CSV table of C-alpha atoms in Angstrom, one decimal:
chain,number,residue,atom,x,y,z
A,18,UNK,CA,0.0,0.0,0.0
A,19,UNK,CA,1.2,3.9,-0.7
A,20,UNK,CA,2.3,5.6,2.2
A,21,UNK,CA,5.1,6.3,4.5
A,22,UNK,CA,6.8,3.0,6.4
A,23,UNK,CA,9.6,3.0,9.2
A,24,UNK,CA,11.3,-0.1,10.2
A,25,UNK,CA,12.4,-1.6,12.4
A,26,UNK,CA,9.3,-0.6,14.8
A,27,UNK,CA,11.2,-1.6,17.8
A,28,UNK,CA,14.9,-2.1,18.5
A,29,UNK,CA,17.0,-2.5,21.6
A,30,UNK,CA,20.6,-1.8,21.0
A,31,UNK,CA,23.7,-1.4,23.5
A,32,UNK,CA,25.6,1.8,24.3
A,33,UNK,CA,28.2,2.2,21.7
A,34,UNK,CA,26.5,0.2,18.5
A,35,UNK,CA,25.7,1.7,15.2
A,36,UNK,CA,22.0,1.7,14.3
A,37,UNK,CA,19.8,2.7,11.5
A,38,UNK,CA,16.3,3.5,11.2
A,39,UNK,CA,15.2,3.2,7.8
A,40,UNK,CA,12.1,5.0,6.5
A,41,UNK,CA,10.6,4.6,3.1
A,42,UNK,CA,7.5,7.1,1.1
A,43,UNK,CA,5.6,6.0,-1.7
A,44,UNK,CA,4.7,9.4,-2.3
A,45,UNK,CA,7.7,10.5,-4.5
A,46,UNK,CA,7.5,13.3,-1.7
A,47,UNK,CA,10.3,15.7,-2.2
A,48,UNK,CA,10.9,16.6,1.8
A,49,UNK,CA,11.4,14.1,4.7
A,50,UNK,CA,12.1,14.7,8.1
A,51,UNK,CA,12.9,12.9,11.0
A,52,UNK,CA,11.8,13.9,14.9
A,53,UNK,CA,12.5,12.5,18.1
A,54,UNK,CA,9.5,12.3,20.4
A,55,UNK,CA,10.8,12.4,24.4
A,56,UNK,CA,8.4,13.2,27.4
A,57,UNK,CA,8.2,16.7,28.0
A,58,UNK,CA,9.8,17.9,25.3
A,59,UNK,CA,7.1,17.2,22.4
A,60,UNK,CA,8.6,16.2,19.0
A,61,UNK,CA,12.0,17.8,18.1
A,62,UNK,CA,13.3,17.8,14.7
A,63,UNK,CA,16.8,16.2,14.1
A,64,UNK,CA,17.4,16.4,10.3
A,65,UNK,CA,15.5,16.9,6.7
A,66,UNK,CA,15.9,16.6,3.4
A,67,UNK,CA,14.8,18.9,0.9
A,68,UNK,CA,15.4,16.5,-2.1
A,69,UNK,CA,17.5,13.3,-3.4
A,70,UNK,CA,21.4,14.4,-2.3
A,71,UNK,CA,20.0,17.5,0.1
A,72,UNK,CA,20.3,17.0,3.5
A,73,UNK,CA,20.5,19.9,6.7
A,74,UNK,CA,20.8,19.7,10.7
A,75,UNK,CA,17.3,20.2,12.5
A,76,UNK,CA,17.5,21.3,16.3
A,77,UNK,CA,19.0,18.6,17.6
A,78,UNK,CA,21.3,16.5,15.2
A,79,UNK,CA,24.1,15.8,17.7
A,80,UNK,CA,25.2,11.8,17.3
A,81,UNK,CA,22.7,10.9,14.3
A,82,UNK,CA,23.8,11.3,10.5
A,83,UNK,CA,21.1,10.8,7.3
A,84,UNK,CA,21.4,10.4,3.8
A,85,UNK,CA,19.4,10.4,1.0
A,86,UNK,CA,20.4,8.9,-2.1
A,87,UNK,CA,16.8,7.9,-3.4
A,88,UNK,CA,14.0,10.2,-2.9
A,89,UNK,CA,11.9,7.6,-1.5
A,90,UNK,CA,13.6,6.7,1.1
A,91,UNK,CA,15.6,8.3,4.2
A,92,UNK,CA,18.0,6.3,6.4
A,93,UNK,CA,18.9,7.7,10.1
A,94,UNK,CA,21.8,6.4,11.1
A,95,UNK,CA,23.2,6.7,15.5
A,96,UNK,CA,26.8,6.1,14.6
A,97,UNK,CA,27.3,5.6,18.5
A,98,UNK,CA,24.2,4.6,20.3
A,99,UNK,CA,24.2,6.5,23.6
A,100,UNK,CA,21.4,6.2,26.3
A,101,UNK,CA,20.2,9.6,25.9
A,102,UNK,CA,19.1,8.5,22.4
A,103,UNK,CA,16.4,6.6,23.8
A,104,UNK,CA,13.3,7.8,22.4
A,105,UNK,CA,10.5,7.5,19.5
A,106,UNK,CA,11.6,8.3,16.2
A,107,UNK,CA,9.4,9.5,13.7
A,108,UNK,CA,9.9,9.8,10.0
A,109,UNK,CA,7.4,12.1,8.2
A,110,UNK,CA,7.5,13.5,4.3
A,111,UNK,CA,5.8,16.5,2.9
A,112,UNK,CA,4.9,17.5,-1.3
A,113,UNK,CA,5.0,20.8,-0.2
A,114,UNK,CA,7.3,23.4,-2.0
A,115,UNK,CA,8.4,26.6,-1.8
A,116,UNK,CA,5.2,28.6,-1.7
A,117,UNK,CA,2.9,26.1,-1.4
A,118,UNK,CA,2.7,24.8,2.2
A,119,UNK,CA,1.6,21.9,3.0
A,120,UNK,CA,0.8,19.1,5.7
A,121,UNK,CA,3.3,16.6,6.8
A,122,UNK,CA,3.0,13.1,6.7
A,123,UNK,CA,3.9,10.8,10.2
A,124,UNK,CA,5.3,7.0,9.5
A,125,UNK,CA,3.8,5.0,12.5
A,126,UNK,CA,7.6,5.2,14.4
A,127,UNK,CA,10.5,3.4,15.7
A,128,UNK,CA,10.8,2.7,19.6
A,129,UNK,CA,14.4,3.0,20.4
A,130,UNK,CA,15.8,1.5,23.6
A,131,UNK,CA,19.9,2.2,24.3
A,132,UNK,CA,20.7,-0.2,27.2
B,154,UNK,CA,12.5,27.4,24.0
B,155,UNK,CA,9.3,25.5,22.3
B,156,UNK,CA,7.9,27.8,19.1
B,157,UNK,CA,4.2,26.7,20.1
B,158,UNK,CA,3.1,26.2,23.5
B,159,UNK,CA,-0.5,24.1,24.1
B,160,UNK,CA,-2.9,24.7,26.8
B,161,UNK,CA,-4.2,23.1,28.9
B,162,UNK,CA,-1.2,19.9,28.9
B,163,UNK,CA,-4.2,17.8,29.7
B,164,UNK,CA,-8.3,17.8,29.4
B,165,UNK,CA,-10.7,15.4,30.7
B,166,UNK,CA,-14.5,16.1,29.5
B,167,UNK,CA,-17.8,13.4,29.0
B,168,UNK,CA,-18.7,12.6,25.4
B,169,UNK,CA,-20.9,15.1,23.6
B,170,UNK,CA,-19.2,17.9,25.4
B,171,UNK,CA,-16.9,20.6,23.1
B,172,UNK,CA,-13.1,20.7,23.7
B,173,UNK,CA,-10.9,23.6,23.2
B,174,UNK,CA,-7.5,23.4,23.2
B,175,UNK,CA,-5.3,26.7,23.1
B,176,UNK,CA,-1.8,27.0,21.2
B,177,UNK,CA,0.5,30.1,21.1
B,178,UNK,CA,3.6,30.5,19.7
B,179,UNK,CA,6.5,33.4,19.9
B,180,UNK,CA,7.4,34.5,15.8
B,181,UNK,CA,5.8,35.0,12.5
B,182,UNK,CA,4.2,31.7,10.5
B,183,UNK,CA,3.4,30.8,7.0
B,184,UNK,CA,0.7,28.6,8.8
B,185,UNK,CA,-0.5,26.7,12.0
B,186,UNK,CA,-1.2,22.9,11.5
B,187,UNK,CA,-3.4,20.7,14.2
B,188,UNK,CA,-2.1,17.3,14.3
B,189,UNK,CA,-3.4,13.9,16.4
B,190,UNK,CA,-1.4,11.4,18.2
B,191,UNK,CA,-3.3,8.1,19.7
B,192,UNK,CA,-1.4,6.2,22.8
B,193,UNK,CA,1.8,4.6,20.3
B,194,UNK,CA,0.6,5.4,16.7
B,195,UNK,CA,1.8,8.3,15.0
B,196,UNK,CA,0.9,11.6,13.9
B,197,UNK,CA,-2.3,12.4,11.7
B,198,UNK,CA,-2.7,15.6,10.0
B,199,UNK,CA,-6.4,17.4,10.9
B,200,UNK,CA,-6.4,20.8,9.9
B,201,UNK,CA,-4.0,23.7,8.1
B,202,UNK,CA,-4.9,27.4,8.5
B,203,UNK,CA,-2.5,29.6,6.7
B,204,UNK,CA,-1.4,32.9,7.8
B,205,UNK,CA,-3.8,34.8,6.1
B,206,UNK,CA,-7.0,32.7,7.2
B,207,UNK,CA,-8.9,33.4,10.7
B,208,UNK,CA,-11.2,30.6,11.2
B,209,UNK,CA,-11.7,27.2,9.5
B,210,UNK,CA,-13.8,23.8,9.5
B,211,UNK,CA,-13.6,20.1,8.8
B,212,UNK,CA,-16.3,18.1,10.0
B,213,UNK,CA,-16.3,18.5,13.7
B,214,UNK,CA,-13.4,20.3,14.1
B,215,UNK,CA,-12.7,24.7,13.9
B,216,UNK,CA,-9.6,26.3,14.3
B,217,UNK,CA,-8.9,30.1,14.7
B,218,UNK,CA,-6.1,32.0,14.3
B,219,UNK,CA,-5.2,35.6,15.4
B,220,UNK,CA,-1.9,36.3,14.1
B,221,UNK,CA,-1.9,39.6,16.3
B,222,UNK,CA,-2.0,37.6,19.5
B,223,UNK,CA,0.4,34.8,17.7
B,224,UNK,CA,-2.7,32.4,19.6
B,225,UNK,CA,-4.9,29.6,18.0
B,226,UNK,CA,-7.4,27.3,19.2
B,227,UNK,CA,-8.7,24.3,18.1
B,228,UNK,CA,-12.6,23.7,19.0
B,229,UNK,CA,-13.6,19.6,18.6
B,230,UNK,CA,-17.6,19.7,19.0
B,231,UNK,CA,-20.2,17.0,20.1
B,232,UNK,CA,-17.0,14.8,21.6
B,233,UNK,CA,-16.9,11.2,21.4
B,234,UNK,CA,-14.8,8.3,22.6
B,235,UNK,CA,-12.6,7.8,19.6
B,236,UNK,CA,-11.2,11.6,20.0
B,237,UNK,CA,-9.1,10.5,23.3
B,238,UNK,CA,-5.7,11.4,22.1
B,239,UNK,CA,-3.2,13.8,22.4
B,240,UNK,CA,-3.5,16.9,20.1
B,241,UNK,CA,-0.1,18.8,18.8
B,242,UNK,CA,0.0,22.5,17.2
B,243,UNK,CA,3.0,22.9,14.7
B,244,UNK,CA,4.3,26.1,13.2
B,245,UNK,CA,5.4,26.4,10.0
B,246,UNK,CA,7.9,29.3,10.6
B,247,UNK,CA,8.3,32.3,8.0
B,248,UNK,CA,11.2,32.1,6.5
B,249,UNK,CA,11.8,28.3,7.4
B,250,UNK,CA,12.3,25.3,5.1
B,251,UNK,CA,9.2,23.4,5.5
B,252,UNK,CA,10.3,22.7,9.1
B,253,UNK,CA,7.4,22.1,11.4
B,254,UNK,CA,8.2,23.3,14.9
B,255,UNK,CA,5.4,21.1,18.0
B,256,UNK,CA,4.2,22.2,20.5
B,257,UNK,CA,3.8,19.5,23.5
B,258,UNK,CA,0.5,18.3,23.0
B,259,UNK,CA,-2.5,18.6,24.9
B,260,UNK,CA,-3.4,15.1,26.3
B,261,UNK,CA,-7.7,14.9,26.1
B,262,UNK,CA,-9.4,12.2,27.8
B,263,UNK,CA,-13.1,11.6,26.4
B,264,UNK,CA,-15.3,10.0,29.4
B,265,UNK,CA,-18.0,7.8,28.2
């Protein structure tokens, strides 16, 4: 089915290991995002991507690194998993351009445990 | 420091009653979107008002804007059940690239 799809939905990693969060539109959506959702502080945005090969820091992009290579899909990568990084990750993708604004579109998220 | 702030952080009211939840936020926006969460699902788009609108509808739902008081409010009338969830303003800042800044949600409890 068309849509936007994260996986995996729940992953338990150790301090110190690589992971990646892999999130995949149907929508040939030019801009995808990724947020962390934490307890009191709402969802923050870590990185976006305005198209294939563009790529730029959100407000808190300390420890994770993206990529975008194909336009449908969006790869989050914790190069060194740290506890802090605990958290719901959210992938979300928008058609909007430059003057036309537009709603954004939430996968269903990745629960992230660092032990 | 969070671009949109919700009030209240939580509401509990009996089905059929109206909910109003309250968002402000601090600098100038292209638009103000309403988005739900249920407990461990993700985000659903409701409702987009863009800078130049004051008041809109969809279905149950109306959402006001006054762009001199940087405030919005989102009205869900005749409540039901299945509208437990938490609700989340998001700016889309002037000037910003599509970037979507949340508020942090107003939790509403429905009571049968």
């Amino acid at each position: 089915d068309a849509g936007i799809t994260q996986s995996p939905r729940y992953k338990i990693t150790e301090t110190g290991r690589q992971v990646t969060l892999m999130c995949h539109q149907t929508w040939s959506h030019s801009y995808m995002f990724w947020y962390r959702q934490d307890l009191g502080h709402g969802l923050r945005l870590i990185y976006y991507s305005a198209a294939a090969d563009i790529t730029d820091k959100g407000e808190v992009p300390d420890g994770y690194v993206v990529s975008r290579s194909k336009t449908e899909n969006f790869p989050l990568t914790l190069e060194s998993a740290t506890r802090s990084q605990t958290s719901v990750y959210f992938c979300a993708s928008t058609g909007a351009r430059v003057l036309l604004r537009e709603a954004q579109y939430f996968g269903p998220g990745t629960r992230l445990l660092v032990l | 420091s969070q671009q949109g702030e919700e009030d209240p952080q939580a509401l509990s009211i009996q089905e059929g009653e109206n909910a109003t939840m309250n968002c402000s936020y601090k600098t100038s926006i292209n638009n103000l979107q309403w988005y739900r969460q249920n407990s461990g699902r993700g985000l659903v788009h409701l409702i987009l008002i863009r800078s130049n609108e004051r008041e809109k509808h969809s279905g149950r739902l109306r959402v006001t804007l006054d762009t001199s008081k940087k405030s919005s409010s989102l009205l869900i009338t005749a409540s039901r059940a299945a509208d437990t969830a938490s609700y989340f303003c998001a700016t889309d800042v002037e000037g910003g690239a599509q970037k979507l800044v949340f508020g942090q949600g107003t939790r509403l409890t429905i009571n049968p």
